Coordinates of C-alpha atoms in Angstrom, one line a residue:
Chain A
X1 CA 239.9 104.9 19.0
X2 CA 243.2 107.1 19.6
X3 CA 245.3 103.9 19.7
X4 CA 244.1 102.7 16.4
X5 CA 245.5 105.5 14.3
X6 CA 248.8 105.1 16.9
X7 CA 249.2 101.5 15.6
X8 CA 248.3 102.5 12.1
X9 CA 251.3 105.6 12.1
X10 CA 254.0 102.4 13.0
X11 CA 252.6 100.5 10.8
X12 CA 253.0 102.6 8.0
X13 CA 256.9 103.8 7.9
X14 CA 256.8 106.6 5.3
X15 CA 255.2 108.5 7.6
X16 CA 256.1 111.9 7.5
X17 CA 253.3 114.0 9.7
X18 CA 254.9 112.4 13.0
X19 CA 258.4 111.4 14.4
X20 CA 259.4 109.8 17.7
X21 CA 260.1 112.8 19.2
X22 CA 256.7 114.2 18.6
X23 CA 255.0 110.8 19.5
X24 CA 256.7 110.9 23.0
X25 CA 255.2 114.3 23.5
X26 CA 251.6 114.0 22.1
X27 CA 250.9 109.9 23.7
X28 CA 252.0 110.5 27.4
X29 CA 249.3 113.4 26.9
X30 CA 245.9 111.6 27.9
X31 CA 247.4 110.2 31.3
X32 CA 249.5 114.1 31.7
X33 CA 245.2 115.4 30.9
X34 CA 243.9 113.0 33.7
X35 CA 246.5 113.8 36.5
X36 CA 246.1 117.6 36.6
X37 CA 242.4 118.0 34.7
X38 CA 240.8 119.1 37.9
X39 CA 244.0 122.1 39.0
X40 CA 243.6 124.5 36.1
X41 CA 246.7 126.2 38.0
X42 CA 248.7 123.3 36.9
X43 CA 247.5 123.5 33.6
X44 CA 248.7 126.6 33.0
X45 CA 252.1 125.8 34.5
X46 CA 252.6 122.8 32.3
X47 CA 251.4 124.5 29.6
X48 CA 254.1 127.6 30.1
X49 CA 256.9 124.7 30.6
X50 CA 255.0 123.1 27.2
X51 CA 256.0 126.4 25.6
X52 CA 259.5 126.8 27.1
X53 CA 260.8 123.7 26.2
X54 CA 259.6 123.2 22.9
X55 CA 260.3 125.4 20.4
X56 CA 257.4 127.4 17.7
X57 CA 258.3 124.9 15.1
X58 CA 258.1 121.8 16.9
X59 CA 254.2 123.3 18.4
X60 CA 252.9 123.3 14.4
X61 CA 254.6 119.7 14.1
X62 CA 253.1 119.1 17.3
X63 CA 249.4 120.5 16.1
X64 CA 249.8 118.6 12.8
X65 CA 250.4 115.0 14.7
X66 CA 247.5 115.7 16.9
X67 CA 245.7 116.2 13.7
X68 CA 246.8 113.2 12.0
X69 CA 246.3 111.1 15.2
X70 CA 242.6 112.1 15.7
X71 CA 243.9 113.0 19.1
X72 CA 241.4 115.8 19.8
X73 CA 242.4 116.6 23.4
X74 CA 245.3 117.3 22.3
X75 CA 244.7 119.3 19.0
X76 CA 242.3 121.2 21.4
X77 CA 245.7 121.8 24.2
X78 CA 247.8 122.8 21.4
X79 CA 245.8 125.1 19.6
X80 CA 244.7 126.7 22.6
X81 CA 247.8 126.9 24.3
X82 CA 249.2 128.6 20.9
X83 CA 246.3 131.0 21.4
X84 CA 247.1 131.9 25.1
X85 CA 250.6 132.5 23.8
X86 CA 250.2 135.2 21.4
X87 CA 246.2 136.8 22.5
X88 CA 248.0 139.4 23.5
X89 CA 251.4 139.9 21.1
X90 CA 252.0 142.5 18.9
X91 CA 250.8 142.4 15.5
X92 CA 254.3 141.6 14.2
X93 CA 254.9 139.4 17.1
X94 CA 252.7 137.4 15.6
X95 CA 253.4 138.0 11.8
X96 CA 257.2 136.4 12.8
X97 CA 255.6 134.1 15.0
X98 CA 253.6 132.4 11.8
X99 CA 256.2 133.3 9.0
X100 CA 254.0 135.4 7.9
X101 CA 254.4 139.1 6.1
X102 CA 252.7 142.0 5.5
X103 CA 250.6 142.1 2.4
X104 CA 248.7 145.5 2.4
X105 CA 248.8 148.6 0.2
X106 CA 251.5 151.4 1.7
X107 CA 248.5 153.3 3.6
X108 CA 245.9 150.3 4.1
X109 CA 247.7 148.7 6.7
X110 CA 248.0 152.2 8.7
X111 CA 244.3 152.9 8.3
X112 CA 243.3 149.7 9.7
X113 CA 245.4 150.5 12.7
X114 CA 243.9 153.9 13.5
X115 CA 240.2 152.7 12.6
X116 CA 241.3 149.7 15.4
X117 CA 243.4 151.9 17.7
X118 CA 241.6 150.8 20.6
X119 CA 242.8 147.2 19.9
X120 CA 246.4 147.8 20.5
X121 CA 246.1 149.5 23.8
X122 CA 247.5 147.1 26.6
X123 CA 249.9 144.8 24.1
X124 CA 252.8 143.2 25.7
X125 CA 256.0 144.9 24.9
X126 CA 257.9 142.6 21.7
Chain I
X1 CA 261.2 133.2 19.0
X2 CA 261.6 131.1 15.6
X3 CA 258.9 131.0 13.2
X4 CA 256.4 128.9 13.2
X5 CA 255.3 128.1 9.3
X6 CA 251.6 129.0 8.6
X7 CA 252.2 127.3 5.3
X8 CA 252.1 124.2 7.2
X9 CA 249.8 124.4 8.8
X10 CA 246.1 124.0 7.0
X11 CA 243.7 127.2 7.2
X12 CA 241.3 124.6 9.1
X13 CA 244.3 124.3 12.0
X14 CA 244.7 127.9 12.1
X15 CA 240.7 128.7 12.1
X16 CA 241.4 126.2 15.4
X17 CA 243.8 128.5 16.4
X18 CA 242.1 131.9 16.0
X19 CA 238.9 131.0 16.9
X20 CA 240.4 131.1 20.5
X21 CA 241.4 134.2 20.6
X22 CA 239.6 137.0 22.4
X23 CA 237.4 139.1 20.6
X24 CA 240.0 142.4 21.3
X25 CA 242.8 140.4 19.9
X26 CA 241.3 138.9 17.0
X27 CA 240.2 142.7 15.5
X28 CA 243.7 143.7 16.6
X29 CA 245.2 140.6 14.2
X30 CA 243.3 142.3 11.4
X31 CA 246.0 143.9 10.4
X32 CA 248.6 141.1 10.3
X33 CA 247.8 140.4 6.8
X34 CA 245.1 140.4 4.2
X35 CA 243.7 137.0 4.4
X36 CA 243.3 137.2 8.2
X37 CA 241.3 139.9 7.7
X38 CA 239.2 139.1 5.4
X39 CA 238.4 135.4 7.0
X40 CA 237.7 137.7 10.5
X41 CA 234.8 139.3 8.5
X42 CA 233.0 136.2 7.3
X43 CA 230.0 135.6 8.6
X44 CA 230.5 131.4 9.2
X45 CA 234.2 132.4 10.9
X46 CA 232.4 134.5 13.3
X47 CA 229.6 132.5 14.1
X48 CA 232.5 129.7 15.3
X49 CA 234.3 132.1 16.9
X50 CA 231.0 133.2 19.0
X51 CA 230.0 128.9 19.4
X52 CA 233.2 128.8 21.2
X53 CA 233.6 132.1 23.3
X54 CA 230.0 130.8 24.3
X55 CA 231.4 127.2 25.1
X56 CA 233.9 128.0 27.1
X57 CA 232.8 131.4 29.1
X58 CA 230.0 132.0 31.3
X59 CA 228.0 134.9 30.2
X60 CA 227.4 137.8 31.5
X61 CA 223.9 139.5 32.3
X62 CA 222.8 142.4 31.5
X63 CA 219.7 144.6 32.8
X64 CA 218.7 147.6 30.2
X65 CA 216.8 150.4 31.7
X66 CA 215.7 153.5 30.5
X67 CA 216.5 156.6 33.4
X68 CA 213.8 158.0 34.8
X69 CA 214.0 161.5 32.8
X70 CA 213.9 159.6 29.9
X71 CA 215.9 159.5 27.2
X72 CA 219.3 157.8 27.8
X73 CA 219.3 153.9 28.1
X74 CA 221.5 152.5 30.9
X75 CA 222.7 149.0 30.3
X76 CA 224.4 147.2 33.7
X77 CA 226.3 143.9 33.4
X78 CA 226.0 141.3 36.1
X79 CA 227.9 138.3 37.3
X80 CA 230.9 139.8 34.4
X81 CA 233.5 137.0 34.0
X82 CA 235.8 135.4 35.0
X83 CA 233.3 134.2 38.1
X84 CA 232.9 131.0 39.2
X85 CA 231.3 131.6 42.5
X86 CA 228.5 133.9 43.3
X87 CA 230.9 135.6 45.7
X88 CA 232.8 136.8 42.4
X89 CA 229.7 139.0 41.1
X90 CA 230.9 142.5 40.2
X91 CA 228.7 145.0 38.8
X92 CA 229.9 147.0 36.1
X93 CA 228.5 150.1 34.3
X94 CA 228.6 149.1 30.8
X95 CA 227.7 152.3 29.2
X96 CA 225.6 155.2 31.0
X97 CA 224.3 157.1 28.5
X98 CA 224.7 156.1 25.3
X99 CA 225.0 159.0 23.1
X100 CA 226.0 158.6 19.6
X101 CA 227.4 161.7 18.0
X102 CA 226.2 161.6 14.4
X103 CA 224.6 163.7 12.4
X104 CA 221.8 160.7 12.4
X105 CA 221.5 160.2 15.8
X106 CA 222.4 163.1 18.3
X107 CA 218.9 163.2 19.9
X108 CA 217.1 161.3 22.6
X109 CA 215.4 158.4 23.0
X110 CA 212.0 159.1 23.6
X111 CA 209.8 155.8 23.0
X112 CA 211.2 152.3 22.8
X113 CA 209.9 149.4 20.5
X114 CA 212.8 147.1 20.8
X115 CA 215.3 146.7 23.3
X116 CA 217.3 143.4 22.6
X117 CA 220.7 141.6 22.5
X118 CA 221.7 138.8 20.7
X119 CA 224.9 137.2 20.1
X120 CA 226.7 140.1 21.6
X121 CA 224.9 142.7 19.3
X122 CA 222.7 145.0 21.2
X123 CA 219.5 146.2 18.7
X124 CA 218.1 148.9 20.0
X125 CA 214.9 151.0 18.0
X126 CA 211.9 153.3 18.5
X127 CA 210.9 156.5 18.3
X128 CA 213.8 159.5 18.7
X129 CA 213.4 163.0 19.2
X130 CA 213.7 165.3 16.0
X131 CA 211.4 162.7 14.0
X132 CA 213.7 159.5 13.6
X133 CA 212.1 156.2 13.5
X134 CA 214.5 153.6 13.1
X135 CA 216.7 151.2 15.0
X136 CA 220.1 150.7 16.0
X137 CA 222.5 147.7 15.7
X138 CA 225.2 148.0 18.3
X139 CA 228.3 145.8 18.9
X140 CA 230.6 147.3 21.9
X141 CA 232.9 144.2 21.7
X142 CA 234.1 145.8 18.0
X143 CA 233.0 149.3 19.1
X144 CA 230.5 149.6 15.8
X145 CA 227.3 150.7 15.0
X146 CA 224.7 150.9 12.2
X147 CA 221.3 152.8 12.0
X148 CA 218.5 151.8 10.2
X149 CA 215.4 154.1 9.8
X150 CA 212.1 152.3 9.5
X151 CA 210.4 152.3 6.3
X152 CA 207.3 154.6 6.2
X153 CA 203.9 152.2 6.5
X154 CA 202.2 152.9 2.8
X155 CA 198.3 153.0 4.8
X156 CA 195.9 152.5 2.5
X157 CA 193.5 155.4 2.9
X158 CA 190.8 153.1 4.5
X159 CA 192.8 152.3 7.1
X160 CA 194.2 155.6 7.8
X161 CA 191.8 155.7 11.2
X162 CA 192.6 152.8 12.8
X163 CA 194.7 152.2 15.5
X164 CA 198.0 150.1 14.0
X165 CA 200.0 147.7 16.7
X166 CA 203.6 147.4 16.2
X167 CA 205.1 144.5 17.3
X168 CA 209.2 144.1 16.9
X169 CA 211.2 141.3 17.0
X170 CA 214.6 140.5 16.5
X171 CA 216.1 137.5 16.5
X172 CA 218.8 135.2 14.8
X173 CA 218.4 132.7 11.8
X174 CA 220.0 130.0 12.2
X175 CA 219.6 128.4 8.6
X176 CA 221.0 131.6 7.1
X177 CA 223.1 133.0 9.8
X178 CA 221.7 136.0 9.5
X179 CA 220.1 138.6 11.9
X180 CA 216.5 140.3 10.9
X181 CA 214.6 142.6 12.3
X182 CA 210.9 142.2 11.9
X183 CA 207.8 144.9 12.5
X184 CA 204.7 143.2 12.8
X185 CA 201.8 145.2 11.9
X186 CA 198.1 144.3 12.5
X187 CA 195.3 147.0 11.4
X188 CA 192.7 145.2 13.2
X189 CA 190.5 142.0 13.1
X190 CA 189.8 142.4 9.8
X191 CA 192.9 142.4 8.1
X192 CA 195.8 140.4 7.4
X193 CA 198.6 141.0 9.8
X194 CA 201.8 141.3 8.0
X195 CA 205.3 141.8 8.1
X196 CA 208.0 143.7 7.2
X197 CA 211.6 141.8 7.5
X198 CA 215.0 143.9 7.6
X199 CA 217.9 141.5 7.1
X200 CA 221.2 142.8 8.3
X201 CA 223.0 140.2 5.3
X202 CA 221.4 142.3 2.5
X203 CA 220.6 145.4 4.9
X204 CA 217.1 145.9 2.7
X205 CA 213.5 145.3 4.0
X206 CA 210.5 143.2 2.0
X207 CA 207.1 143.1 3.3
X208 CA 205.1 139.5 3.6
X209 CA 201.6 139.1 4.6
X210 CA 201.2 136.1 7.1
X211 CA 198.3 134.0 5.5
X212 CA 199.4 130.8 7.5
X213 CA 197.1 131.0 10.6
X214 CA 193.9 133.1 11.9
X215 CA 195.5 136.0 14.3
X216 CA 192.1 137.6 14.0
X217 CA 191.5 136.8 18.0
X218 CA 194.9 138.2 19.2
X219 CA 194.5 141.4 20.9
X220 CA 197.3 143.3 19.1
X221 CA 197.5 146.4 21.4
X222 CA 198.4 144.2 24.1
X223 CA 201.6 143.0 24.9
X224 CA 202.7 141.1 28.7
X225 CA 205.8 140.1 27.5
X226 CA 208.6 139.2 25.0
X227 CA 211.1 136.7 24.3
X228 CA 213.6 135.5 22.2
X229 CA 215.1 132.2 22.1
X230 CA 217.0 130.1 19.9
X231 CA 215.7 131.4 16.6
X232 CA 211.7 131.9 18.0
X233 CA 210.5 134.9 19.3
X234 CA 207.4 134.8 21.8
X235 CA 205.2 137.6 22.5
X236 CA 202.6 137.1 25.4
X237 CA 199.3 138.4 23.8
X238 CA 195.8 138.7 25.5
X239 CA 192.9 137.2 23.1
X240 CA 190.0 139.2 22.0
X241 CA 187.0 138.0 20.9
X242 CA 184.3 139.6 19.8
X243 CA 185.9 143.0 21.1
X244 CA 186.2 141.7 24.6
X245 CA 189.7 141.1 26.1
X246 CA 189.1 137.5 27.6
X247 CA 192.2 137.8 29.6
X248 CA 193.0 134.9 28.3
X249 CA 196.8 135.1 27.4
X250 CA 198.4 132.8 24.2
X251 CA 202.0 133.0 23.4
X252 CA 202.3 134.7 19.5
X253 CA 205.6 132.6 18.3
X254 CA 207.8 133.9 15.5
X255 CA 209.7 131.9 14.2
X256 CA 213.0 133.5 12.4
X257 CA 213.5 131.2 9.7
X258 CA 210.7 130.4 7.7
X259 CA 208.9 133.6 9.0
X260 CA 205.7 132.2 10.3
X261 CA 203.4 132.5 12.6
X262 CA 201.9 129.8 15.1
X263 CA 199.9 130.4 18.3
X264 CA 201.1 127.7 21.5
X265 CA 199.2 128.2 24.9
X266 CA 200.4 128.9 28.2
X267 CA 200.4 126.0 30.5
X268 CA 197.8 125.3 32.5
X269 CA 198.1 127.0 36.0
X270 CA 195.7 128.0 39.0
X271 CA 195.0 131.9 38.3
X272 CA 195.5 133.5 41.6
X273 CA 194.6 137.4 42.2
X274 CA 197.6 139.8 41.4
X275 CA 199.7 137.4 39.1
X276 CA 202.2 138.4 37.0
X277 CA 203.4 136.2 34.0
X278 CA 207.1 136.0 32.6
X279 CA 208.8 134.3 30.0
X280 CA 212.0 133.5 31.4
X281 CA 214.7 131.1 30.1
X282 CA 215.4 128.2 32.0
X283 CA 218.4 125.5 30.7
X284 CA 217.9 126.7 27.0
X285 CA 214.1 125.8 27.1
X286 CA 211.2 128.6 27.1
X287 CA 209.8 129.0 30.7
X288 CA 207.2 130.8 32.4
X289 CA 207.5 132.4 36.2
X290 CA 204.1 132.9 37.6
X291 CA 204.7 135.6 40.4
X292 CA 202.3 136.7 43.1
X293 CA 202.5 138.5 46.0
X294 CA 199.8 138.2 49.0
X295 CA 199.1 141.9 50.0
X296 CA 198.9 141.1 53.8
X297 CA 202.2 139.6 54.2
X298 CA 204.0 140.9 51.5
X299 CA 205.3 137.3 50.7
X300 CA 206.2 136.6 46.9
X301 CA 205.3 133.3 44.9
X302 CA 207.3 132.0 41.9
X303 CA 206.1 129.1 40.1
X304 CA 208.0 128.1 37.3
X305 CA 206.9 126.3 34.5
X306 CA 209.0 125.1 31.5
X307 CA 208.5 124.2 28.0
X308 CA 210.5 120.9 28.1
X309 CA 210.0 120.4 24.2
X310 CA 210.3 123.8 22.3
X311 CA 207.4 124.8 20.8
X312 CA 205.5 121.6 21.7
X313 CA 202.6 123.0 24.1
X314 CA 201.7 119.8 25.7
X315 CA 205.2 119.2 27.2
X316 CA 204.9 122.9 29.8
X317 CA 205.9 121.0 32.9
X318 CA 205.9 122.9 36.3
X319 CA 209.5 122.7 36.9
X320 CA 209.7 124.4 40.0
X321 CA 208.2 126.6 42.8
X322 CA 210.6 129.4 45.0
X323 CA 209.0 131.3 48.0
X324 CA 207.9 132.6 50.0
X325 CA 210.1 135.6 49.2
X326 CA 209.9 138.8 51.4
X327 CA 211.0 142.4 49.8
X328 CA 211.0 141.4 46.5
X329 CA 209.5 143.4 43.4
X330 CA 210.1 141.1 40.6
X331 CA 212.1 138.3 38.4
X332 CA 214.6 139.1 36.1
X333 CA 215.4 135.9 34.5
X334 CA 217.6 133.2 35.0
X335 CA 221.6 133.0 35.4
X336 CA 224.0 130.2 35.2
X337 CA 221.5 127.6 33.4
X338 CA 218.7 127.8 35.9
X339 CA 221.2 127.3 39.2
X340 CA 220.2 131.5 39.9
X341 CA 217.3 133.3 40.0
X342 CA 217.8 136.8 39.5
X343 CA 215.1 139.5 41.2
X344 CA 214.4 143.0 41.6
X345 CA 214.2 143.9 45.2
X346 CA 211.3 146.2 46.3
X347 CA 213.7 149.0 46.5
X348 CA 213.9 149.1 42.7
X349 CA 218.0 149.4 43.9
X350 CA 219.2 146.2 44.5
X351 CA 219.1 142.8 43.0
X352 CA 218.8 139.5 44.9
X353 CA 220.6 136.5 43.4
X354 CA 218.6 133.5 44.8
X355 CA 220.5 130.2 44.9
X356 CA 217.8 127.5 43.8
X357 CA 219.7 124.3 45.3
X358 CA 220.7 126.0 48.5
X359 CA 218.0 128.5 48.5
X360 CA 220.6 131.1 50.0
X361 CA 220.1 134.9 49.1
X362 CA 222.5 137.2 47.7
X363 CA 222.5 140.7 47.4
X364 CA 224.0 143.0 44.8
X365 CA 224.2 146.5 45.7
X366 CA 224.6 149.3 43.3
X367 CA 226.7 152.5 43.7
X368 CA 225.5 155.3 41.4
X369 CA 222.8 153.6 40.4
X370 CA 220.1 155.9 38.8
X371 CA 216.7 156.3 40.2
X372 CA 214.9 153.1 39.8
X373 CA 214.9 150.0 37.5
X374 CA 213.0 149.9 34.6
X375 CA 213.4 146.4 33.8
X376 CA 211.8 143.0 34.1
X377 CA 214.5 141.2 32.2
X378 CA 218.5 140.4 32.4
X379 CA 219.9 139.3 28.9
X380 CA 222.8 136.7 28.7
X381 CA 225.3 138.2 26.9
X382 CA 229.1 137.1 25.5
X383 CA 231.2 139.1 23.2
X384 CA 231.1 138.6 19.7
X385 CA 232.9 139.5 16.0
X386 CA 229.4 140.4 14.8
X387 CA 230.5 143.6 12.2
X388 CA 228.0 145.8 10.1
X389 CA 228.2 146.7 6.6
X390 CA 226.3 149.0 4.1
X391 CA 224.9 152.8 4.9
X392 CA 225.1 154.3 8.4
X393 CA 228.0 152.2 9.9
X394 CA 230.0 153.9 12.6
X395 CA 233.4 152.9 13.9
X396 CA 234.3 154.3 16.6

């Protein structure tokens, strides 16, 4: 089932969703799932190393190959390790982190934060 | 870090991505801009959200007891997450005393109709001191809370003697994803039973008469027992015929959807002296425990029975039978899909966790732990996004 849509992305050259580099990180993933599935410690680690080495942009190119593959384990280890990663950011951590900006009324945005104070106690530090 | 374009990715892919997130984080990511906002307050985003913090968490439980001077309702949490070992249970004091400080509800609890929790939203009615009858919907996960008075019963002056039972349920429809409230109210053999439905979607009641099925033999004023599961809720009513109770019990089903009635009979068991029946859930289906305890050797009896098909009568299948028991009060329920049993010990203090595969006994102890338990049930419970709209909604 994976391995169809593998053979069907070389088949098809004007691919743009994937490119090499991408396919040598999302296929070696299966056999990466099976070695460590049972030592959710190692998980973790590979999934920090995941996050060191590869940088933000590559992760949504990474997420969109998964996608295009049908490779749900791996959508699933992206999206969740892209989750880990900023559950507990900053709001603007996360605003940069997407490319994303601010699109409130001057006071609405500082309403929101004092009706939701609670939810920014305990952020990491930016 | 460099940015990671949301443009490229599809809302799908990021709905993959925030549906992850912990409830805390996801209110907190409100304010990152409009459109998050907006897709953290609709209704199908949530419900996802809730599929998966439900997927991938063990839930805690929760035992909801009113103190012994009355008044303020004490709500414990059991076997709290991250656990994954019955040596990891931690107790923790979820709220003692819940006190709202309104100007609707600054007043104690007197008399309880409803005490439930659904999807991470606590609902929580009956009568209160200064003359309020109403209900509250409470999410702590998003620290909010709405209060909803009940809708004064137009008698008609016939009826004004008769004793009226109120029945409450609330539950979840599935069809709709919605939550309703429902007051069932019977005025005796010889009238239709009906219903008034408060939907928290459209936050407005409507009254329906239930013509579907003969309740006429159901002995209204009684009730052993309550549950709700998986858009049904069961009450465990005696029949009466001909003004007799038969001690006969039937299960009154509700189902949340289509709002109807049916009536499904216990399973057929060996009535012993001193039994108390239970719904419990057991592995998502509707079960029964059948408890006894001898008198001369203080020994308690479980046998559980299970409703392998729901609402199918003929499939109750005696699933299992746990005992003897010594110094045990009652069952609680179930924990970790049927692997726990959770009791009450005779102390009304602690709570045995009882290991149905190695049969080994746990106890929980409580520090600061009011009087006694006034309980007979423990409620799964996970966070959720669940949010309230309309009159009466406090954020706090």
């Amino acid at each position: 089932m994976k391995f169809c849509t593998v053979k069907q992305y070389f088949d098809d050259e004007n691919n743009n969703n994937v490119t090499n580099g991408i396919a040598t990180t999302v296929i070696p993933l299966p056999n990466k799932h099976l070695k460590i599935k049972a030592n959710n410690k190692e998980m973790e680690q590979y999934e920090q190393e995941l996050l060191r080495n590869v940088m933000p942009q590559e992760l949504t190119k990474l997420i969109l190959a998964a996608n295009y593959l049908n490779f749900k384990e791996a959508l699933d280890f992206f999206c969740r390790t892209v989750a880990n990663a900023i559950q507990n950011k900053s709001v603007d951590y996360v605003r940069k982190f997407f490319g994303l900006e601010s699109d409130f009324e001057p006071g609405e945005e500082e309403k929101l934060c004092k009706e939701f104070a609670w939810s920014f106690e305990g952020v990491d530090e930016d | 870090m460099e940015r990671l374009r949301a443009s490229n990715l599809a809302v799908e892919l990021l709905e993959n991505i925030l549906v992850r997130l912990p409830v805390k984080s996801v209110i907190r990511f409100k304010c990152v801009e409009k459109s998050w906002s907006s897709l953290f307050e609709n209704p199908s985003f949530i419900a996802k959200h809730h599929r998966h913090s439900c997927s991938i968490t063990n839930p805690s439980y929760l035992i909801m007891s009113q103190d012994d001077s009355g008044g303020d309702i004490i709500i414990m949490s059991l076997l709290h997450p991250p656990h994954n070992d019955i040596d990891d249970t931690q107790v923790h004091i979820v709220d003692m005393n819940i006190r709202f400080d309104t100007n609707l509800i600054s007043m104690r609890f007197l008399r309880p109709n409803i005490c439930a929790c659904i999807n991470g939203i606590f609902c929580i009615g009956g009568s209160f001191s200064g003359g309020f009858d109403g209900f509250f919907l409470w999410n702590p996960a998003i620290r909010q809370y709405k209060v909803v008075p009940y809708p004064t019963l137009h008698y008609p002056p016939a009826l004004h003697f008769f004793n009226t039972d109120h029945n409450f349920a609330f539950g979840y429809d599935y069809n709709s994803n919605d939550y309703k409230l429902v007051r069932i109210v019977n005025y005796g053999r010889d009238y239709n039973t009906f219903v008034h439905v408060y939907t928290l979607s459209t936050d407005s009641w409507r009254q329906k008469i239930n013509t579907a099925i003969d309740l006429s033999n159901i002995a209204f004023l009684s009730t052993f027992d309550e549950k709700y599961l998986n858009g049904v809720y069961y009450i465990l009513k005696d029949t009466d015929k001909h003004g007799r109770v038969f001690n006969c019990a039937v299960i009154l089903s509700f189902h949340m959807t289509n709002e109807v009635f049916r009536i499904l009979s216990l399973p057929e068991f060996r009535s012993v002296p001193h039994q108390i029946k239970t719904f419990a859930v057991f592995n998502e289906c509707l079960a029964f425990i059948f408890y006894n305890k001898r008198r001369t050797t203080m020994e308690a009896n479980l046998e559980i029975w299970v409703m392998r098909e729901s609402g199918v009568q003929e499939s109750w299948t005696k699933q299992l039978v746990v005992g003897p028991l010594l110094g045990i009060r009652n069952p609680l329920g179930f924990a970790k899909n049927g692997e726990l049993l959770l009791l009450v010990c005779d102390d009304d203090q602690t709570i045995a966790l009882y290991n149905i595969g190695s049969q080994e006994i746990k106890i929980l102890q409580f520090r600061d732990f009011p009087n006694a338990f006034n309980t007979s049930e423990a409620i799964s419970y996970v966070e959720s996004l669940v949010s309230f709209k309309g009159d009466n909604v406090v954020q706090y």
